[in-house]
Each structure stands twice: as C-alpha cells, then as structure tokens.
PDB file of C-alpha atoms in Angstrom:
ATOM      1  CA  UNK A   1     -22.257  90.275 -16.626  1.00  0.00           C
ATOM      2  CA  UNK A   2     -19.680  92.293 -14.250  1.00  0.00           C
ATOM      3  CA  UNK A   3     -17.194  90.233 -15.437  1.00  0.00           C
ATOM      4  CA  UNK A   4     -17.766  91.429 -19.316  1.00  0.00           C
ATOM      5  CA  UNK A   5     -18.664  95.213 -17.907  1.00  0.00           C
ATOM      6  CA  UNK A   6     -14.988  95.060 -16.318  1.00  0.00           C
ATOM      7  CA  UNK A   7     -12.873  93.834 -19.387  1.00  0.00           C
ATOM      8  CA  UNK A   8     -14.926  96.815 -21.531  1.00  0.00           C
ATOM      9  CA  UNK A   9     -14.079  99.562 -19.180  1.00  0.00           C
ATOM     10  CA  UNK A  10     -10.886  98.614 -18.792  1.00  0.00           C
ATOM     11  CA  UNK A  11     -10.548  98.423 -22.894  1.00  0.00           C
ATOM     12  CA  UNK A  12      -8.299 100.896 -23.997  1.00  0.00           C
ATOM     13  CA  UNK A  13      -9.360 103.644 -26.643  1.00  0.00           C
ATOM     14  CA  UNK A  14      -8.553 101.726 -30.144  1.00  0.00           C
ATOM     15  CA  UNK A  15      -7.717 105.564 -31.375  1.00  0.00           C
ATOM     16  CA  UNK A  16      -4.916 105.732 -28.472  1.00  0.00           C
ATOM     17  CA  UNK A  17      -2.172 103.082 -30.403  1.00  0.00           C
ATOM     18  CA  UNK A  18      -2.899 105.398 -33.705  1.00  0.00           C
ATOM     19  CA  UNK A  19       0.533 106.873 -35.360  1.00  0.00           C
ATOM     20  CA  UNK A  20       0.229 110.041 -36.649  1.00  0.00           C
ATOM     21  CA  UNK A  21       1.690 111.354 -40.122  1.00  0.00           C
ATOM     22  CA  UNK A  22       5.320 112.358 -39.518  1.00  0.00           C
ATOM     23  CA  UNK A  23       4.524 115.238 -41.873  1.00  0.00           C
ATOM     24  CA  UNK A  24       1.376 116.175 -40.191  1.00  0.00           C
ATOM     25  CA  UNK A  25       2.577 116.339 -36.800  1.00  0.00           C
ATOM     26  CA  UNK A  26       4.592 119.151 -36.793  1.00  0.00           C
ATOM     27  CA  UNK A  27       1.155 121.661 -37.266  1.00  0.00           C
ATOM     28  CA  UNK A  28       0.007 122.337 -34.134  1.00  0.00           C
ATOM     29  CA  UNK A  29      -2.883 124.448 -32.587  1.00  0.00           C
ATOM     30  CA  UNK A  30      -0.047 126.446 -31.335  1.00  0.00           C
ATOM     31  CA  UNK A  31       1.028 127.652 -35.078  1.00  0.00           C
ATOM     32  CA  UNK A  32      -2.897 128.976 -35.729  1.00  0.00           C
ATOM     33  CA  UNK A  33      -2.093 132.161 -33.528  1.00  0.00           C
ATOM     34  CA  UNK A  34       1.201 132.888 -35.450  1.00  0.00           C
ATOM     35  CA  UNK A  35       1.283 135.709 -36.809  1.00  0.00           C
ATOM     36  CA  UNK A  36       3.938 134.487 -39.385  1.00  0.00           C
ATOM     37  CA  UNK A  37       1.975 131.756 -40.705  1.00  0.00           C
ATOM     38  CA  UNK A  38      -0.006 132.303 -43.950  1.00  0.00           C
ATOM     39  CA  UNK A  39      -3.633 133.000 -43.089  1.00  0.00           C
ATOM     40  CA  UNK A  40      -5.048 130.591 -45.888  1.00  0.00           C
ATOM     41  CA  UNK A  41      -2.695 127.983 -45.144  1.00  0.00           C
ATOM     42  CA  UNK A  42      -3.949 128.533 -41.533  1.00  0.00           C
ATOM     43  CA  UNK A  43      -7.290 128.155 -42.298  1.00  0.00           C
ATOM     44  CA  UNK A  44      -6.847 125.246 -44.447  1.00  0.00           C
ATOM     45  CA  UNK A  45      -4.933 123.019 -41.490  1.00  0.00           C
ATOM     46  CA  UNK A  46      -6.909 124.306 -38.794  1.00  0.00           C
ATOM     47  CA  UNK A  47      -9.538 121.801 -38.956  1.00  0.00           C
ATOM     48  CA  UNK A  48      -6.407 118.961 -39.420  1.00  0.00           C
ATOM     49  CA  UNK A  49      -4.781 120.475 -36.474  1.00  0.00           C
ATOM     50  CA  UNK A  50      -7.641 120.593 -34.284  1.00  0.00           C
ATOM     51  CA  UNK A  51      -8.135 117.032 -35.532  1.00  0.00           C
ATOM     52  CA  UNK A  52      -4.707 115.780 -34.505  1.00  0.00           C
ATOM     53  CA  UNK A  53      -4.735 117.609 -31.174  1.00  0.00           C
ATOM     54  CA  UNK A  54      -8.447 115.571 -30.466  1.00  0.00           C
ATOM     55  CA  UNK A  55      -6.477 112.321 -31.162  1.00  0.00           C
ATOM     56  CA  UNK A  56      -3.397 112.547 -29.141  1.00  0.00           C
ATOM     57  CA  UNK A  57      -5.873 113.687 -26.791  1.00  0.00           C
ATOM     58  CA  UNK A  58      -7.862 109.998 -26.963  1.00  0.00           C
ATOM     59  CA  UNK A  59     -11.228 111.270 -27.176  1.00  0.00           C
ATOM     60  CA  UNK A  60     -13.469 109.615 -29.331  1.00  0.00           C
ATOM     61  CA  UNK A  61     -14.466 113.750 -30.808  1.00  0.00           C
ATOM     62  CA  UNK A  62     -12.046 113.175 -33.626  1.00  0.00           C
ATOM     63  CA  UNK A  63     -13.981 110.532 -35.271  1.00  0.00           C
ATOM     64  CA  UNK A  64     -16.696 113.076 -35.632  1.00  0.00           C
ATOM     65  CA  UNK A  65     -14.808 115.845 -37.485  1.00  0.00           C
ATOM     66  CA  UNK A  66     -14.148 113.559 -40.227  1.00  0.00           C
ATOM     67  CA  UNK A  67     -17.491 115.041 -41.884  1.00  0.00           C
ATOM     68  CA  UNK A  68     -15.851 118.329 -41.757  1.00  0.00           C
ATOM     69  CA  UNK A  69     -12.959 117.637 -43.445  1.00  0.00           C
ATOM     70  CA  UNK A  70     -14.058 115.191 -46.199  1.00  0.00           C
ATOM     71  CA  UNK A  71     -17.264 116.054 -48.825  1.00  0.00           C
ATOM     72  CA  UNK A  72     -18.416 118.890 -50.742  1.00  0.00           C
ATOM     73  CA  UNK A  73     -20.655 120.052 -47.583  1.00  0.00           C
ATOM     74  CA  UNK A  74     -17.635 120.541 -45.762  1.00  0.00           C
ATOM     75  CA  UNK A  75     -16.325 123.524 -44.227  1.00  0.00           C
ATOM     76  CA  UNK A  76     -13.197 123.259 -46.422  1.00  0.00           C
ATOM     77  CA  UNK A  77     -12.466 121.849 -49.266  1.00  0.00           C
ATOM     78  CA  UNK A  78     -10.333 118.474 -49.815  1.00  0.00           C
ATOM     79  CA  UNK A  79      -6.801 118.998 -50.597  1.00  0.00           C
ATOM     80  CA  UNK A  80      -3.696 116.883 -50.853  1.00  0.00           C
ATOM     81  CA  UNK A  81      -1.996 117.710 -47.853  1.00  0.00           C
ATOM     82  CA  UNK A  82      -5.531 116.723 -45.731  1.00  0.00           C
ATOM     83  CA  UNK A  83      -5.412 112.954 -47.545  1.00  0.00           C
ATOM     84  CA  UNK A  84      -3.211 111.574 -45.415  1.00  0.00           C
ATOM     85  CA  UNK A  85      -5.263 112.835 -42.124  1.00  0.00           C
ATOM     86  CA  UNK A  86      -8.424 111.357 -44.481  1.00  0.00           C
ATOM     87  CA  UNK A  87      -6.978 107.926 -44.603  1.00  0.00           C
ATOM     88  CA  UNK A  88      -6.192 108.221 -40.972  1.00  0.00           C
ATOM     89  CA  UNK A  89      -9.160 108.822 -39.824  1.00  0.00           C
ATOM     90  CA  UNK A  90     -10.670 106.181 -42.107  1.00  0.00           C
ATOM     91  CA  UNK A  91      -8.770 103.393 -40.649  1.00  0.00           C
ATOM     92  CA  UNK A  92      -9.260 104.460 -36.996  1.00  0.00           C
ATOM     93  CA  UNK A  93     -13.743 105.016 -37.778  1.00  0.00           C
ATOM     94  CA  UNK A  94     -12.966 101.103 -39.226  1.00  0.00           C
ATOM     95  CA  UNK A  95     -10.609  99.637 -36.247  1.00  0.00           C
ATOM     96  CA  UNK A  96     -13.669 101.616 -33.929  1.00  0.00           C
ATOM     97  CA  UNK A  97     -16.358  99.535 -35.964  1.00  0.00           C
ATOM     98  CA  UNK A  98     -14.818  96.725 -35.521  1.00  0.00           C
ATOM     99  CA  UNK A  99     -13.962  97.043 -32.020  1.00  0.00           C
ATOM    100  CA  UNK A 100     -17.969  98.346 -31.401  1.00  0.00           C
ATOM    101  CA  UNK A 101     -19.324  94.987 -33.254  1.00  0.00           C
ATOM    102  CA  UNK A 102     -16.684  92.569 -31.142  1.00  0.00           C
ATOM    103  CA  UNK A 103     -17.933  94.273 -28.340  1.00  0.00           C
ATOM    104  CA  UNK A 104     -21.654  93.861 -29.526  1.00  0.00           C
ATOM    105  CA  UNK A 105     -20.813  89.698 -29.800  1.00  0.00           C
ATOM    106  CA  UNK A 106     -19.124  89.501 -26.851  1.00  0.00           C
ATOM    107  CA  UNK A 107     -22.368  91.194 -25.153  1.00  0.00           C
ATOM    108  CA  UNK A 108     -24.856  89.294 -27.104  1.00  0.00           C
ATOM    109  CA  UNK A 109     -22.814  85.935 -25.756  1.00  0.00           C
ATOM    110  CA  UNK A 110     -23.299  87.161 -21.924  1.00  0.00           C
ATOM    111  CA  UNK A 111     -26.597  88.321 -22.494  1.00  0.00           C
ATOM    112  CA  UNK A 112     -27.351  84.287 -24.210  1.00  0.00           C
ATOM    113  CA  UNK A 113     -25.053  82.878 -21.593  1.00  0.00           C
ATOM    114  CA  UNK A 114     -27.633  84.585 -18.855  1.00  0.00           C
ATOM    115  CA  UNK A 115     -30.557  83.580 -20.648  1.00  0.00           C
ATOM    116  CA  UNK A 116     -29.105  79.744 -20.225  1.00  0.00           C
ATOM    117  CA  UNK A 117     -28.663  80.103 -16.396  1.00  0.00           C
ATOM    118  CA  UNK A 118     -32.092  81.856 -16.105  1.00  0.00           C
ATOM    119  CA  UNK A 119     -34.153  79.272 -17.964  1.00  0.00           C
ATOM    120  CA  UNK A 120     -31.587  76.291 -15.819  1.00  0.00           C
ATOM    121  CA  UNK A 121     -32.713  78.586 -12.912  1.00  0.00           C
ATOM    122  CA  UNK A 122     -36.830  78.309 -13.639  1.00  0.00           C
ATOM    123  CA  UNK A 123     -37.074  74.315 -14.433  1.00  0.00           C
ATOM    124  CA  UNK A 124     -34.902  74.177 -10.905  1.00  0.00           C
ATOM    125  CA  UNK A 125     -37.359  75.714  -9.356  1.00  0.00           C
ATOM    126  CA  UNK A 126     -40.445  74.350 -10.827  1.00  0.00           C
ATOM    127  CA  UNK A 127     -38.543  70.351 -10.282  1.00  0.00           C
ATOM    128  CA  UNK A 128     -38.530  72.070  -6.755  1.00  0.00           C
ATOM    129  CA  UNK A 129     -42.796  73.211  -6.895  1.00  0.00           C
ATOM    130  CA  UNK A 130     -44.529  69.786  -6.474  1.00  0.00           C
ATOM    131  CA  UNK A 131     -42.496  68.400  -9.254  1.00  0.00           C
ATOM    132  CA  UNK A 132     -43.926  70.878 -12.193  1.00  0.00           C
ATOM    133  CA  UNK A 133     -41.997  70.093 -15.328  1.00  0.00           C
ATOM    134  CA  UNK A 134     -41.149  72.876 -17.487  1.00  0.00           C
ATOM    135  CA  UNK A 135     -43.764  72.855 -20.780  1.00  0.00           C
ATOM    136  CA  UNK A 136     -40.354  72.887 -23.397  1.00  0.00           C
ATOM    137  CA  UNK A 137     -40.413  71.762 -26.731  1.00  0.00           C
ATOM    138  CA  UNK A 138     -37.455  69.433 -27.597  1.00  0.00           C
ATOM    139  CA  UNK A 139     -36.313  71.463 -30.627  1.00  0.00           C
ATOM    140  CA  UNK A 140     -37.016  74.498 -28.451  1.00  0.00           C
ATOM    141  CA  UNK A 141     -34.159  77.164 -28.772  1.00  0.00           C
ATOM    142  CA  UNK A 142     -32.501  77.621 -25.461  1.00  0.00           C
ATOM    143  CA  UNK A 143     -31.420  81.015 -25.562  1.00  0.00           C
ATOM    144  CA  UNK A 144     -31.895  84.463 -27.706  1.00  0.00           C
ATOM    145  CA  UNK A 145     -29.516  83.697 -30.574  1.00  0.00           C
ATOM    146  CA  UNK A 146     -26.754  86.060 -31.812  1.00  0.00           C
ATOM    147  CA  UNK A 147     -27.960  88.974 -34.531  1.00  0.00           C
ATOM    148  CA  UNK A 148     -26.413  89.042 -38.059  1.00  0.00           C
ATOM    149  CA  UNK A 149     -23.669  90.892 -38.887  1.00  0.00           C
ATOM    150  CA  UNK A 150     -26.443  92.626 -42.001  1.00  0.00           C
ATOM    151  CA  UNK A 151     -28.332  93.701 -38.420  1.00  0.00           C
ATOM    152  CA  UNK A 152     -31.057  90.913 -38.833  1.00  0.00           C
ATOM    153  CA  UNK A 153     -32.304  89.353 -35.629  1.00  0.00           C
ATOM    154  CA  UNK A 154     -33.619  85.260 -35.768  1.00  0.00           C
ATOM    155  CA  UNK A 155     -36.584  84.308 -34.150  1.00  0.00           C
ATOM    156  CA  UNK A 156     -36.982  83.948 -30.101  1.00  0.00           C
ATOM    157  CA  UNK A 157     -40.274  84.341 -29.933  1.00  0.00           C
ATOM    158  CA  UNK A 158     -41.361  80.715 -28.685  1.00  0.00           C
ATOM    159  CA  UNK A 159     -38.270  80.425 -26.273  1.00  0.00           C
ATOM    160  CA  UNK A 160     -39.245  83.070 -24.960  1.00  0.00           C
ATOM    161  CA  UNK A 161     -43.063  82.539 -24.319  1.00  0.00           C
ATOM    162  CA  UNK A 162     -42.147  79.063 -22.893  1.00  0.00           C
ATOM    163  CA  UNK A 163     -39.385  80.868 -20.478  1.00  0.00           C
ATOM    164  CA  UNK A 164     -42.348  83.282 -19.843  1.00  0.00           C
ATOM    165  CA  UNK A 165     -45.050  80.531 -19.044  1.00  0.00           C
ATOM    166  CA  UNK A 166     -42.757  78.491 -17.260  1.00  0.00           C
ATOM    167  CA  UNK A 167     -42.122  81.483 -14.739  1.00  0.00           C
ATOM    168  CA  UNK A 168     -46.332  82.089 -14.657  1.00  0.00           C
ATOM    169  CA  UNK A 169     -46.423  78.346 -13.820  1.00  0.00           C
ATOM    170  CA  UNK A 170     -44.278  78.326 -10.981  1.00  0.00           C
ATOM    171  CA  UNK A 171     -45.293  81.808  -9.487  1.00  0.00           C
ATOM    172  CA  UNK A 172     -48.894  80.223  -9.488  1.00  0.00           C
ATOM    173  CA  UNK A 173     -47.591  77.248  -8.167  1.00  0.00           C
ATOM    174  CA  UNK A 174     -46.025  79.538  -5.189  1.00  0.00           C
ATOM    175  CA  UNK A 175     -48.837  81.686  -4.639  1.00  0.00           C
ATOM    176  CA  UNK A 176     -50.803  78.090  -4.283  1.00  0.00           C
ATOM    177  CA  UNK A 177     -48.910  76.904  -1.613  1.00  0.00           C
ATOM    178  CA  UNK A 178     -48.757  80.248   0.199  1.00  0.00           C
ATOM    179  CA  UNK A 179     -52.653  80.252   0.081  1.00  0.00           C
ATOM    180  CA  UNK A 180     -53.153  77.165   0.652  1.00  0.00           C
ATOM    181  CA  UNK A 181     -50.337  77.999   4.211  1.00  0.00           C
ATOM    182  CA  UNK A 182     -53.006  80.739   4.805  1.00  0.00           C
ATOM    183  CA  UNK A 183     -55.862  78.554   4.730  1.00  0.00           C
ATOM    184  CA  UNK A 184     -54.736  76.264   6.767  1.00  0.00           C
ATOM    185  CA  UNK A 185     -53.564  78.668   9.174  1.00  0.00           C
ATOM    186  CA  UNK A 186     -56.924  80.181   9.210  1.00  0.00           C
ATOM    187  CA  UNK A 187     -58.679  77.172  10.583  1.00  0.00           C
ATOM    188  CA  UNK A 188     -57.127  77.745  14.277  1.00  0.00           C
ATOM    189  CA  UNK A 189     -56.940  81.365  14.445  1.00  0.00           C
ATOM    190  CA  UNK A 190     -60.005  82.917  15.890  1.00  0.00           C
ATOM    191  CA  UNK A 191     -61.801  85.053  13.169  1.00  0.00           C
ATOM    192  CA  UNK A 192     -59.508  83.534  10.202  1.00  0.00           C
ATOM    193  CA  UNK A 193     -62.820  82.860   8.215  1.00  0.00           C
ATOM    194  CA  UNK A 194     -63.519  86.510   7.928  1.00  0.00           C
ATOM    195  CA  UNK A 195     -62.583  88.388   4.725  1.00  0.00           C
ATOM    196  CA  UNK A 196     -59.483  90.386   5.151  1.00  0.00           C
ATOM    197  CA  UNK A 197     -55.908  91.067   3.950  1.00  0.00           C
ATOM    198  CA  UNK A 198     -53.003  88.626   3.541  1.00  0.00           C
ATOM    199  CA  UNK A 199     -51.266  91.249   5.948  1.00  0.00           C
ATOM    200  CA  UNK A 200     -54.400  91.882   8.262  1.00  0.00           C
ATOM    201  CA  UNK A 201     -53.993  88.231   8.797  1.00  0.00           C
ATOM    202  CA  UNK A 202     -51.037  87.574   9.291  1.00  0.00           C
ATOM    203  CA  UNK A 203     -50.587  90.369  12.068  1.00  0.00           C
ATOM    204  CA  UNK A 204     -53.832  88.637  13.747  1.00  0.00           C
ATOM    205  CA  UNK A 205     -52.269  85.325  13.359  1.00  0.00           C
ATOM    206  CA  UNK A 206     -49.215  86.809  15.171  1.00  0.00           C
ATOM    207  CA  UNK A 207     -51.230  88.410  17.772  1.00  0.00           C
ATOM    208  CA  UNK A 208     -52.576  84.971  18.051  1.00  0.00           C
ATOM    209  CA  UNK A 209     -49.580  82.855  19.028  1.00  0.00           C
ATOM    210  CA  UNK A 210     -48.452  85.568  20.900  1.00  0.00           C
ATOM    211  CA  UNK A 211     -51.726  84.826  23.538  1.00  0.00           C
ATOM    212  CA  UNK A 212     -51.074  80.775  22.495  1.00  0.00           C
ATOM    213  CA  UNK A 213     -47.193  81.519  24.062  1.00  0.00           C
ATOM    214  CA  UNK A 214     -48.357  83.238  27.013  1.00  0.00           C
ATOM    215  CA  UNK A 215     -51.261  81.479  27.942  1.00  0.00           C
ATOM    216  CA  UNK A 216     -48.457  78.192  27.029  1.00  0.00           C
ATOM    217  CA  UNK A 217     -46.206  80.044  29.633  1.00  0.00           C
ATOM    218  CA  UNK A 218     -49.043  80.515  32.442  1.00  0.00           C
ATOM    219  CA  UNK A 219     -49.661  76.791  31.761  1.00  0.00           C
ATOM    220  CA  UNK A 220     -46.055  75.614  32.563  1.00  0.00           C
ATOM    221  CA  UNK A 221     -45.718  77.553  35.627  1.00  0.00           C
ATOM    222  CA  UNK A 222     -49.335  76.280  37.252  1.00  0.00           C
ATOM    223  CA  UNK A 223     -47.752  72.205  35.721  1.00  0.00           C
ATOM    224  CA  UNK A 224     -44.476  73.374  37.773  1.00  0.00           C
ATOM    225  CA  UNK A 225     -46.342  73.841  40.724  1.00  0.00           C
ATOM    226  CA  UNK A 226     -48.549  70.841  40.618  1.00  0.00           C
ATOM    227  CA  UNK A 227     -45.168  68.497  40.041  1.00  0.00           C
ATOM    228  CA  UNK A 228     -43.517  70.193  43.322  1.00  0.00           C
ATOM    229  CA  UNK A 229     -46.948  69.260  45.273  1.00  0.00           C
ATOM    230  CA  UNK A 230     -47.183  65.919  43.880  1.00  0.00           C
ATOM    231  CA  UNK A 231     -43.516  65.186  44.421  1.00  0.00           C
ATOM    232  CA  UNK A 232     -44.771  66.513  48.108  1.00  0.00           C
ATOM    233  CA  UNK A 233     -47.614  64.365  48.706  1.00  0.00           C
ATOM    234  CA  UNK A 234     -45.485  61.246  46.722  1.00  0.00           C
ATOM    235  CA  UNK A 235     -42.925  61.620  49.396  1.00  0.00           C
ATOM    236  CA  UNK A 236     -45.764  61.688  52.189  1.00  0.00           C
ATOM    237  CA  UNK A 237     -47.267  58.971  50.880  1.00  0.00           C
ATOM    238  CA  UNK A 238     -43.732  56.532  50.839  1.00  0.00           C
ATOM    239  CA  UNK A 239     -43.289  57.740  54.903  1.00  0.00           C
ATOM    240  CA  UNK A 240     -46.819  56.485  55.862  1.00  0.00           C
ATOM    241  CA  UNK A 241     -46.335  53.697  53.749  1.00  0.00           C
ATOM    242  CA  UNK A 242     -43.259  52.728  55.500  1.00  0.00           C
ATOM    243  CA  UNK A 243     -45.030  53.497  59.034  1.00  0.00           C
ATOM    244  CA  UNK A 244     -47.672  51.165  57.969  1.00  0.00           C
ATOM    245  CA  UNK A 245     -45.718  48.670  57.380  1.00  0.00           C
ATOM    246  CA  UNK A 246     -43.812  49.054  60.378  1.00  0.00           C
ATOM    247  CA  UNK A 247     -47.142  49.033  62.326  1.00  0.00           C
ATOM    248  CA  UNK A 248     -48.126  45.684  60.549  1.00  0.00           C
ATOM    249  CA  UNK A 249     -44.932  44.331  61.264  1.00  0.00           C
ATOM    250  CA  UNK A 250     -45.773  44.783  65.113  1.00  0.00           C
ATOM    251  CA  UNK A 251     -49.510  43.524  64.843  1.00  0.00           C
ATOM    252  CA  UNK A 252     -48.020  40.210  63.523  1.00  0.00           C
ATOM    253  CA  UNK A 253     -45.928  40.262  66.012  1.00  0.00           C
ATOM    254  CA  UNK A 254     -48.909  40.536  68.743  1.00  0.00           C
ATOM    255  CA  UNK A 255     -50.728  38.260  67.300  1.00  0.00           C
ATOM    256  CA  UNK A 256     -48.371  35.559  67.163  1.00  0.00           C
ATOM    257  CA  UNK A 257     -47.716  36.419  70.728  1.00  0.00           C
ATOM    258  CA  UNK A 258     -51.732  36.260  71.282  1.00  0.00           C
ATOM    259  CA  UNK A 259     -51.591  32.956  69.919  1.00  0.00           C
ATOM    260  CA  UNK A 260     -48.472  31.848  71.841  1.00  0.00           C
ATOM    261  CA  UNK A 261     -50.493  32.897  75.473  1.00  0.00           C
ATOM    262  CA  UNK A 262     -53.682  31.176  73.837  1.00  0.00           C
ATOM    263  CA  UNK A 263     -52.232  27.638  73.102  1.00  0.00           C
ATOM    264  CA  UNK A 264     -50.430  27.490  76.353  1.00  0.00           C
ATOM    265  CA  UNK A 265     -53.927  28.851  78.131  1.00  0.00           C
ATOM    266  CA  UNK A 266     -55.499  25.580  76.334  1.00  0.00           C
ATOM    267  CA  UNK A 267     -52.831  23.368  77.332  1.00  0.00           C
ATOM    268  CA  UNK A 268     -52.898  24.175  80.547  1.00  0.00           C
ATOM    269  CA  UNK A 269     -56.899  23.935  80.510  1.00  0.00           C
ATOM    270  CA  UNK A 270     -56.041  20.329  79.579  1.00  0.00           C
ATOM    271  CA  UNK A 271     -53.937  19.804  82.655  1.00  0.00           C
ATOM    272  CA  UNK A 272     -56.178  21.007  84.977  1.00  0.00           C
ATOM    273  CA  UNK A 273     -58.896  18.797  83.370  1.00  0.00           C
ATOM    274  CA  UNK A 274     -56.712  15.929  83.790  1.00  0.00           C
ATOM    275  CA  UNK A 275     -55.584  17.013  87.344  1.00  0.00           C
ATOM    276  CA  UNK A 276     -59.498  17.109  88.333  1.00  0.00           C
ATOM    277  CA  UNK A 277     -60.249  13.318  87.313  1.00  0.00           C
ATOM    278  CA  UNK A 278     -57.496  12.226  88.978  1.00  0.00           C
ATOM    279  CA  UNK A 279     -58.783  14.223  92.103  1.00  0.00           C
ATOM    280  CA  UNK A 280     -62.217  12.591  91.465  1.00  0.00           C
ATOM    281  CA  UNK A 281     -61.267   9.346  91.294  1.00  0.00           C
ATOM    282  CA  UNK A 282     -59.290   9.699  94.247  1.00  0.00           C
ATOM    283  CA  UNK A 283     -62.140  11.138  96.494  1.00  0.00           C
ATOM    284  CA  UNK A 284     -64.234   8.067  95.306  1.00  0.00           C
ATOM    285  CA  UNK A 285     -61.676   5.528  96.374  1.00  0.00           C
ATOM    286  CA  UNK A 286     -61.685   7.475  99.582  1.00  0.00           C
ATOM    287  CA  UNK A 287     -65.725   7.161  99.897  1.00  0.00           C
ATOM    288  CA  UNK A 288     -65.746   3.634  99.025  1.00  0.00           C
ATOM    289  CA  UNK A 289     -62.647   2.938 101.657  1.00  0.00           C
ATOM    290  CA  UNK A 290     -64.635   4.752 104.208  1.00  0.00           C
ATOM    291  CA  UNK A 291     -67.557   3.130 103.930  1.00  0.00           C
ATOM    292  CA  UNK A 292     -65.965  -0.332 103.904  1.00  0.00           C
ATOM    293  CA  UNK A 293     -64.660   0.490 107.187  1.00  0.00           C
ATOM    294  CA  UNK A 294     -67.538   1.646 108.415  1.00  0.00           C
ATOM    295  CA  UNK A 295     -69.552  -1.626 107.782  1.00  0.00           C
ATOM    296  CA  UNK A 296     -66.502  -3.912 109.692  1.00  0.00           C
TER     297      UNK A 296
END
C-alpha cells in the first residue's frame, strides 16, 4: 500500500507535459493592465489568459475554468480565437480522466492484493487455533473484485461474510484459550474463585507469585543451611567412623593376644599336670622302697 501511495505522489501533473498554442501564448496577464490594449479584446482573453497562466503554473485550477469559458452560462461568450484554448483544455480534462481511472485500477488491485494477504493471514491463524479450518466455499471469491468502467460494483458480499466469520471464529477461539489460561490459573491462586476482573486478577495472580518467589527464596536459603550442616555432621560422622574402626582394629588385636596368653596358660596347665604324676609316682616308688627296707 506505501509502495502504490509512493509511485502516485511522485506522479507528475498530466497538465505539466501540455503545449500551449503558439498563437495563444503570447497574451499574458501582463497585457490586461495595458493601457494600449483594446478593452473588449481585453475582456474577451482575460479568462484565456488567466487560463494559460493556471497551466504553466501546473495546478489542477485550470481544469475548472473550462465552464467559464465554454456554454451559454458562461461569463463570455465562445469565440474563434478561445477554440483552440477549448480543445486544449478538452484533451488535458480527458488525459486527467484517464490518468484518475488508471489510478483508480491500480488502487482497486492493492486494495484486492491486501484483501488476498488478509484472508492468507486469517486461515494462518485459525490452522494455528487448535487446527480451526476456515468455513470457505470452494467457488468462494477470494478478494473484492475490480468495479466496471460504467461505475458498477460485482458482488462481495459472501467473501466477505466468510472473511468476517472466519475472524469471529478465531477471536473466539483466542478468547477460549485465554479463559480457559485464567481458569486454570485460578485454581492455585488464593481467592481466584471469586468474581472479579480479568485485570483484578491478574494483578492478584502477580501479587501471588511474587509471595510464591519470596517465600521460594526464604526456602533456598534455610535448604542452604541445612546442606552446610549435613555436609558438617557427614564429615563427623566419616572421622568417628574411621576412629571406630581404628579402635576395632586394636580390640582384635587384644583379643588375639588374650587368646595367645590363654592357650599357652592351658598348655602349661598340661605340663604341670604331667609334671605332678610323675612326682606321684615317684614318691610311691619311694614309699614302697622304704618300706621294703624296713621289713629286711
């Protein structure tokens, strides 16, 4: 659309390339305040000269005082030196029609051209909105089509009541899923169930997490704090571990020794044991050699 706005302001005045009658062109406005020129003929090709002057000027005015200088409402009457201005003026009102109804197309094109990327623009968006399909005839028109040159206008009635409920059908479609969003929302925020507005809500909401975050922050720090003590006690926990196995290490140790003291204890027990049958047996042979020599 910017595109076509440039190319028309940038179009050059159609009554700016316009030639003017060699024998016209020497009357000026200059020549109405001479006091040597004819006051009749004056009056007669004032209106001509102020025509001419408008022209090289490359207003669009001069189209307008062609009224004034053609008809029998006129201000003066046609003459023959005024038909050559006539036919002038004729053929630049024509080249100006012409250039108004190319400018009119070239319009009417953009404005179709937008229509196209609009209505490519909806069925995007409702292929985007849970896969909504746009409600389109097949022999649907897809765009306002391009008036008459007579000034008639076709039909675009039904393209553009299915552009129009296409766009309802996806706005409700949005305003579902935003509501639905809401609802949801609305579960876990204190008070959601009460009656209020989308805005209301949403600052409450806000309000909300903003607790959630710092009551989330308080959380971390206290969880900080509890990893540094267990860390703490973990660490106090691998140095008595390793003292208790240190201290196990020397129990074994004692009680193999304990052992050690006990087996040689029953060994030499044993000995002894032996040591006092032999002793025994010896005082008995002594007895019994006594009392042989006693009876000799």
């Amino acid at each position: 659309m910017m595109s076509a706005t440039a190319s028309r302001s940038t179009r050059r005045n159609p009554l700016d390339s316009f030639v003017l009658d060699p024998s016209l062109d020497s009357a000026t406005l200059d020549s109405l305040d001479d006091p040597n020129v004819d006051p009749t003929l004056a009056d007669q090709s004032r209106l001509s000269d102020l025509a001419q002057h408008v022209v090289k000027s490359g207003t669009d005015d001069a189209a307008s005082l062609l009224a004034f200088s053609t008809g029998d409402e006129g201000l003066f009457e046609p003459s023959v030196q005024h038909q050559g201005f006539n036919e002038l003026m004729e053929a630049a009102e024509r080249t100006h029609q012409e250039m108004e109804h190319v400018e009119q197309e070239e319009q009417e094109e953009q404005e179709e051209q937008e229509e196209q990327e609009q209505q490519m623009d909806v069925q995007e968006e409702i292929a985007t909105e849970d896969d909504v399909r746009p409600r389109r005839l097949p022999d649907a028109p897809r765009g306002r089509k391009r008036k008459s040159r007579d000034g008639g206008e076709d039909d675009t009635a039904e393209s553009t009541r299915l552009k129009k409920d296409s766009h309802k059908e996806v706005e409700r479609r949005r305003r579902e899923n935003i509501n639905d969003g809401i609802n949801e929302i609305a579960k876990h925020v204190p008070g959601g169930g009460e009656k209020m507005g989308k805005g209301t809500f949403l600052r409450r909401a806000a309000e909300y997490l903003g607790e959630l975050s710092a009551r989330a922050n308080i959380h971390d720090a206290e969880m900080a704090k509890k990893e540094e003590e267990r860390s703490n006690a973990q660490a106090d926990l691998a140095h008595v571990q390793a003292q208790l196995a240190e201290e196990q290490a020397r129990a074994l140790r004692l009680e193999k020794s304990f052992q050690e003291a006990d087996d040689r204890a029953a060994q030499t027990q044993f000995q002894l044991s032996i040591a006092k049958s032999e002793l025994d047996l010896v005082k008995k042979q002594l007895e019994d050699a006594q009392a042989e020599l006693s009876r000799r």
